[in-house]
Amino acid sequence: MKKKPSLLNWTTKLAAFLLLFSLWSDMTFGNTGVTEAAEQRVTLKIKEDNLTNVIQSIMKQSGCEIVFFTSQTTSITCRNIFISSESAEKALETVLKGTGLTFRKQNGKYVILQDPAGKVQREQKLQEVTISGRVTDSGGEPLPAVNIIIKGTKKGTNTDIDGKYRINVPVNGVTLQFSFLGMETKDVKIAASDNTTLNVVLRESDNTLKELTFISTGYQKMNKRDMVGALSTIKADDILRPNYVSIDQMLQGIVPGMIVTNTSARAGTTPSIQIRGTSTLLGDSSPLWVVDGIIQEDPIKITAATLLSDDMKNIIGNQVSWLNPQDIETITVLKDASSTAIYGSKASNGVIVITTKQAKDGSNSLTVNYTGSVTVNGRPNYGQFNMMNSQERIQFADEVFASGVPYSSVPHYDYYSYEGTKRLLIEGYMTQDEFNAKRTFFETGNTDWFKLLTRNAISQNQNLSLSGGSNKMSFTSSLAYTNQQGQEIGNDSKRYSGRLATTYKISERARLTISMTGSYVENTGFGNGVSPLNYAINTSRAIPAYDENGSLAFYQKVRTYKYNVIQPSLGYNIINERNNSSTNSINMRYNANADFTWNLLPWLTYNFTGGYNYSATNLSTYMSEKTYYIANNYRGYDYGSVLPDSDYFKAAILPFGGEYFTNDARQSSYDIQNKISMFWNFKNNSRLNVLLGHELRSATNVTVANTVWGYSKERGEIIIKPTLPTDLVPTAGSIYTYTGYGILDNLYSNRWKKTNQINNFMSLFSILAYTYKDKYIINASIRNDFSNRFGQDINRRLDPTYSLGFSWRAADEKFVKDNLPQITQLNLRATYGIQGNALTNESPELLLNKQSKKSVFNQYYSTISKIPNPNLSWERTTSWNFGADIMLFNKISLVMDYYTRRSNAVISQNIPFEYGILSTTMNGGIIYNKGVEATISFSPINTKNKGFSISLNSSKNWNTTGPTVSTTTLSQYLTGRNGVIMKEGYPLNAFWSYSFAGLDPNNGNPKFNLFDTDPAVAKADQTSFLVYSGETTPSFTGGLNLNFRYKSLSVGTGFSMLLGGKTRLTNPYAEFSSGLKLPSSESNVSRQLVNRWKKSGDELHTNIPSINPTTTTLTSLPNGSSGYLVDFWSLSNTQVVDASFLRCRNIDISWRLNKNTVDYLGLKSLSVTATLNNIFVIASKRFNGLDPELKNSVMPKSLSLSISIGL
């Protein structure tokens, strides 16, 4: 069947016929009747256009008629045509030059004809084509400054900041070559039939150590070659561990210069993080967290914490506890001023920038990934702790009591403690046979508190992600569930999270990304005084948990309730206490971010970044009426043990119900950023990147704290009225009277408290990065913050932070290439700048606490919290950094940095009482930090089927302080970590000890040096009779990571190391009181006391003092104070131990199914991983198996199994 001619074809043929006829008529008959109009002059400024449009412009301006065939002109491109006030004829000569066309004037018209002499030239010209496109990495990220040349020539170009390029090439079989540092060079042949759009993907080179070439600093993404600051970037997938639920826990031993210290083995707790030492005294030394360019606000502060349990302080979480680690793409740690100064008043402690996974340009496909893991943490056991068993504990009590050492208090009558039954025997309330049976029961019971209070904890992580889309719209989403069981029964952490990020390609120049994240985190812990793990360690195993009938056994514990002195003790059972109390934390968080990028011009880009965060946190502690806590504080007798209207009942403040503390906090914050980026390439040998930005940031915190009494959860969560003052009758012998409103006084004495705090910041900032010949790089940044918290002094409002840095890529110099070919990379860096740290709890204004009624005056009154100080400004740190990036043989990478930092910290200064308060805050504390960092990476084997890599990082920090600004107490010298400058020239966390001089051979009492110091000298300098013991924080950090790959099998292991810190050993006499009086019956005792001094000569092989009646005598110190010798001994240098340790963090074994099998199953990928965590710790033997990081506990060993499936 013949194809029917189209209307367009007929129209074209008809137009051509009429044009030819018109030309023939004019040429043949000589139409002389036409009068030429006066020509107008022509002016053209054309960068690039086709010849048809150019000719039409000449016709329009000149008024002349020009006859031509569009089939001849449309395919010809004119470039860089600049004509100023020329005739039409002159203009035609200019634009037709080199096109293979010419013109002739006939009867007032210009006719454009083929130029036979220029035919060959025109044909060659027509064979040149413009190629344009975009260059990205394998992850879809654009690569700026990619070098593009026509192979075999010097003609070339570079990609712009968005990875885009344009180049004119002949189509006679030339090849374009794309090259970029760290990427495989790619050659693409151009043929005549090729499309003019060419997008290229460059992949990481197998011959170089893999590194990210594009780094996010939070405010912008920059080519790593254009950055000079000290930073470390990690791919999240490289450090993900199934036994950790938060990304901060995974960073230990990974980043040089960053100390990550675990504070507890309890589920839901967060570690302590410190970067390059401490630069603040009163503020938070934690780094700033930034997620997708949005600064994360500090955790919600909790107030009115009179009932606040230790658990509540630990399980609140930090700025990123809500974030699912599986959603993270990269983590970048910014350390020096060049990297962090752009964050202004929040950057002094370093910045951790997190980039989450974003949607990639799709191809109408859907990708589904599932990752699931199960982790089992082993239960602790007595083999890990050097504590006595029940038989040893009873023998110890008999032995010491027989030597004449008294108990700290007379043991209570008690059928469930050895000391209590012994008193019953002595006072005739129990026969010898009954006592012997009880003793056997205690000795053989050997209660395993670990078995009763802890468990083999099973935790799980489930993560499902979907991504896909088209070239116009793409998305990524995830749903995650985490359930982490703690070792202690009753300690759990759950997290539900969801995320959706969608990218819209509005046009070739505009792109919008919207992401939303929601999370629900619930942590459960224990009530006041309940710590199952510590209880298991420190409680005598001779105390039974259950009686002979299997019921809970309540041993007698001291009573402190003051309105019932007849009842000397109260029953206590840890299982009952745990089951009838709790601490809960629920956090619901919603984040919404928008990122809009508009490429206004090839060199100019506008970016809007906006984020809104809302967080609601409910903290609660509940103590039931069945607990010892309520009986001891508010009732005076055991639950259910007395009848109504009895004397004990009448003496109870709270005969019914318990206590309930709540802290409801709401935090809302927004961050709005407007940024202009400018990027220029100059003659292909230099480039300039400039960012100008404006930021508005605000955070509002509203907290309501409340405590109620008489709360009964079991009876429908009601509140039962307490005993009124007029109805309470203290028992006989009680010296206290119940006046005022009784327990209601507490209710109206700030037990209900509401706080509001608003922190506003407005900032202007700029970043500049200039690169010359890809070898000489300059970075500069400046930022000024305006805040409602500081800077009331008008002279301090313009007080910017700034930085300047220079880098020299020496390996690219010809003389290095020619003489040192082994050096693949040599980059020398130097930076200087100012970093800031704003203490949000401080203010330059007068702060008053408005109180209720003052009973003396029957009027309202206020107390002063802060006196005004308009000159108070945020802390500032001046930093220098010198670094080198070296790569040898294209396989060994070495990064080294040396830094110095000087911080002007806010301090607490004592002031005269006439001001109404005893101290105020001001600037003036000087803290110095200097250090070195090094990272070595080596991949000796890197082939398709085999791979082996080693990564070692280490850092050393020296911390010292300037002059002291306040009087330091003896207790502060002995304990360290006090938030004060203790002594000039010493570390901030320095501590001192008494100088132990051995044991007295006559009685085994400890002796000390320097106790004969002149009292006047001792009072002037309390360290004169002490010895310096070191600093409590480690000064050296290290990490080692080994990875081996063979075909589908991968094996990896990681080690972390903290060196230089000192700590005191647990005092084996900690449970003894008033010198060395015997502890209460429920207290266990360290096996160390078996080796205590017992007779003359023992001092030659032990340093543990004896237990004898003379140890209860007070001893005077040179400064005039006094204490017990055994307490001095526990704070002496003999109890100081090196807290350094090496931990084997993990061993991973991963197996990935081969491609053929995966394709057969219809999957994209399938891998299975087994991970063993906390395999061993090498530390001082003096810890006796305890973990030096936790001091009095151990990190649990765990085994994780995980599976990852891609569809």
PDB file of C-alpha atoms in Angstrom, residues 188-292:
ATOM      1  CA  VAL A 188      33.024   7.778  23.734  1.00  0.00           C
ATOM      2  CA  LYS A 189      33.169   7.654  19.917  1.00  0.00           C
ATOM      3  CA  ILE A 190      31.006  10.144  18.050  1.00  0.00           C
ATOM      4  CA  ALA A 191      29.458   8.986  14.758  1.00  0.00           C
ATOM      5  CA  ALA A 192      27.475  10.943  12.182  1.00  0.00           C
ATOM      6  CA  SER A 193      24.227   9.276  13.225  1.00  0.00           C
ATOM      7  CA  ASP A 194      24.691   9.961  16.926  1.00  0.00           C
ATOM      8  CA  ASN A 195      22.225  12.021  18.894  1.00  0.00           C
ATOM      9  CA  THR A 196      23.509  15.433  19.966  1.00  0.00           C
ATOM     10  CA  THR A 197      22.698  14.642  23.620  1.00  0.00           C
ATOM     11  CA  LEU A 198      25.282  12.507  25.373  1.00  0.00           C
ATOM     12  CA  ASN A 199      24.975  11.742  29.113  1.00  0.00           C
ATOM     13  CA  VAL A 200      27.965   9.984  30.615  1.00  0.00           C
ATOM     14  CA  VAL A 201      28.348   7.985  33.828  1.00  0.00           C
ATOM     15  CA  LEU A 202      31.858   7.718  35.294  1.00  0.00           C
ATOM     16  CA  ARG A 203      32.620   4.873  37.664  1.00  0.00           C
ATOM     17  CA  GLU A 204      35.090   4.700  40.520  1.00  0.00           C
ATOM     18  CA  SER A 205      38.496   3.456  39.479  1.00  0.00           C
ATOM     19  CA  ASP A 206      39.447  -0.014  40.702  1.00  0.00           C
ATOM     20  CA  ASN A 207      43.076   1.071  40.778  1.00  0.00           C
ATOM     21  CA  THR A 208      42.576   3.776  43.375  1.00  0.00           C
ATOM     22  CA  LEU A 209      41.290   3.723  46.900  1.00  0.00           C
ATOM     23  CA  LYS A 210      37.595   4.482  46.745  1.00  0.00           C
ATOM     24  CA  GLU A 211      36.575   7.838  48.169  1.00  0.00           C
ATOM     25  CA  LEU A 212      33.669  10.180  47.780  1.00  0.00           C
ATOM     26  CA  THR A 213      34.408  12.849  45.195  1.00  0.00           C
ATOM     27  CA  PHE A 214      31.469  15.047  46.128  1.00  0.00           C
ATOM     28  CA  ILE A 215      31.172  16.151  49.763  1.00  0.00           C
ATOM     29  CA  SER A 216      28.183  17.707  51.513  1.00  0.00           C
ATOM     30  CA  THR A 217      29.055  20.398  54.048  1.00  0.00           C
ATOM     31  CA  GLY A 218      25.401  20.907  54.903  1.00  0.00           C
ATOM     32  CA  TYR A 219      25.029  24.226  53.132  1.00  0.00           C
ATOM     33  CA  GLN A 220      26.355  22.988  49.793  1.00  0.00           C
ATOM     34  CA  LYS A 221      27.914  20.073  47.970  1.00  0.00           C
ATOM     35  CA  MET A 222      31.450  20.621  46.815  1.00  0.00           C
ATOM     36  CA  ASN A 223      34.000  18.796  44.749  1.00  0.00           C
ATOM     37  CA  LYS A 224      36.440  17.310  47.226  1.00  0.00           C
ATOM     38  CA  ARG A 225      39.292  18.661  45.101  1.00  0.00           C
ATOM     39  CA  ASP A 226      38.046  22.189  45.824  1.00  0.00           C
ATOM     40  CA  MET A 227      37.999  21.753  49.641  1.00  0.00           C
ATOM     41  CA  VAL A 228      40.899  22.452  51.970  1.00  0.00           C
ATOM     42  CA  GLY A 229      39.395  21.786  55.394  1.00  0.00           C
ATOM     43  CA  ALA A 230      39.971  18.886  57.785  1.00  0.00           C
ATOM     44  CA  LEU A 231      37.072  16.509  57.428  1.00  0.00           C
ATOM     45  CA  SER A 232      36.273  12.809  57.339  1.00  0.00           C
ATOM     46  CA  THR A 233      33.536  11.304  55.199  1.00  0.00           C
ATOM     47  CA  ILE A 234      32.103   7.841  55.703  1.00  0.00           C
ATOM     48  CA  LYS A 235      29.562   5.943  53.676  1.00  0.00           C
ATOM     49  CA  ALA A 236      26.843   4.801  56.048  1.00  0.00           C
ATOM     50  CA  ASP A 237      26.687   1.342  54.476  1.00  0.00           C
ATOM     51  CA  ASP A 238      30.312   0.786  55.521  1.00  0.00           C
ATOM     52  CA  ILE A 239      29.625   1.174  59.245  1.00  0.00           C
ATOM     53  CA  LEU A 240      26.039  -0.058  59.689  1.00  0.00           C
ATOM     54  CA  ARG A 241      25.849  -2.625  62.483  1.00  0.00           C
ATOM     55  CA  PRO A 242      22.594  -4.454  63.284  1.00  0.00           C
ATOM     56  CA  ASN A 243      23.222  -4.407  67.044  1.00  0.00           C
ATOM     57  CA  TYR A 244      23.169  -0.585  67.118  1.00  0.00           C
ATOM     58  CA  VAL A 245      19.960   1.381  66.643  1.00  0.00           C
ATOM     59  CA  SER A 246      21.451   4.875  66.255  1.00  0.00           C
ATOM     60  CA  ILE A 247      24.162   6.142  63.919  1.00  0.00           C
ATOM     61  CA  ASP A 248      26.162   7.819  66.712  1.00  0.00           C
ATOM     62  CA  GLN A 249      26.809   4.428  68.312  1.00  0.00           C
ATOM     63  CA  MET A 250      28.443   3.195  65.104  1.00  0.00           C
ATOM     64  CA  LEU A 251      31.118   5.894  64.912  1.00  0.00           C
ATOM     65  CA  GLN A 252      33.470   4.666  67.635  1.00  0.00           C
ATOM     66  CA  GLY A 253      36.966   4.080  66.267  1.00  0.00           C
ATOM     67  CA  ILE A 254      36.018   5.350  62.799  1.00  0.00           C
ATOM     68  CA  VAL A 255      36.964   9.043  62.720  1.00  0.00           C
ATOM     69  CA  PRO A 256      40.350  10.375  63.874  1.00  0.00           C
ATOM     70  CA  GLY A 257      40.043  13.156  66.415  1.00  0.00           C
ATOM     71  CA  MET A 258      36.564  12.077  67.518  1.00  0.00           C
ATOM     72  CA  ILE A 259      36.112  10.341  70.874  1.00  0.00           C
ATOM     73  CA  VAL A 260      32.939   8.262  71.133  1.00  0.00           C
ATOM     74  CA  THR A 261      32.412   6.923  74.653  1.00  0.00           C
ATOM     75  CA  ASN A 262      29.606   4.585  75.664  1.00  0.00           C
ATOM     76  CA  THR A 263      27.913   5.808  78.822  1.00  0.00           C
ATOM     77  CA  SER A 264      25.824   2.711  79.515  1.00  0.00           C
ATOM     78  CA  ALA A 265      25.038  -0.742  78.200  1.00  0.00           C
ATOM     79  CA  ARG A 266      21.354  -0.011  78.711  1.00  0.00           C
ATOM     80  CA  ALA A 267      19.042   0.043  75.672  1.00  0.00           C
ATOM     81  CA  GLY A 268      18.042   3.489  74.456  1.00  0.00           C
ATOM     82  CA  THR A 269      21.034   5.357  75.881  1.00  0.00           C
ATOM     83  CA  THR A 270      23.267   7.563  73.760  1.00  0.00           C
ATOM     84  CA  PRO A 271      27.068   7.785  73.761  1.00  0.00           C
ATOM     85  CA  SER A 272      29.177  10.824  74.525  1.00  0.00           C
ATOM     86  CA  ILE A 273      30.912  12.396  71.486  1.00  0.00           C
ATOM     87  CA  GLN A 274      33.781  14.845  71.577  1.00  0.00           C
ATOM     88  CA  ILE A 275      35.730  16.245  68.605  1.00  0.00           C
ATOM     89  CA  ARG A 276      39.259  17.617  69.063  1.00  0.00           C
ATOM     90  CA  GLY A 277      39.055  18.052  72.812  1.00  0.00           C
ATOM     91  CA  THR A 278      36.864  20.181  75.053  1.00  0.00           C
ATOM     92  CA  SER A 279      36.433  23.886  74.360  1.00  0.00           C
ATOM     93  CA  THR A 280      33.689  24.780  76.839  1.00  0.00           C
ATOM     94  CA  LEU A 281      33.229  24.780  80.603  1.00  0.00           C
ATOM     95  CA  LEU A 282      29.531  25.390  81.144  1.00  0.00           C
ATOM     96  CA  GLY A 283      28.168  24.476  77.734  1.00  0.00           C
ATOM     97  CA  ASP A 284      27.495  21.222  75.982  1.00  0.00           C
ATOM     98  CA  SER A 285      30.675  19.839  74.395  1.00  0.00           C
ATOM     99  CA  SER A 286      28.721  17.660  71.950  1.00  0.00           C
ATOM    100  CA  PRO A 287      29.065  18.396  68.232  1.00  0.00           C
ATOM    101  CA  LEU A 288      26.423  20.052  66.097  1.00  0.00           C
ATOM    102  CA  TRP A 289      24.330  17.658  64.007  1.00  0.00           C
ATOM    103  CA  VAL A 290      23.092  18.667  60.552  1.00  0.00           C
ATOM    104  CA  VAL A 291      20.709  16.483  58.536  1.00  0.00           C
ATOM    105  CA  ASP A 292      20.179  17.368  54.857  1.00  0.00           C
TER     106      ASP A 292
END
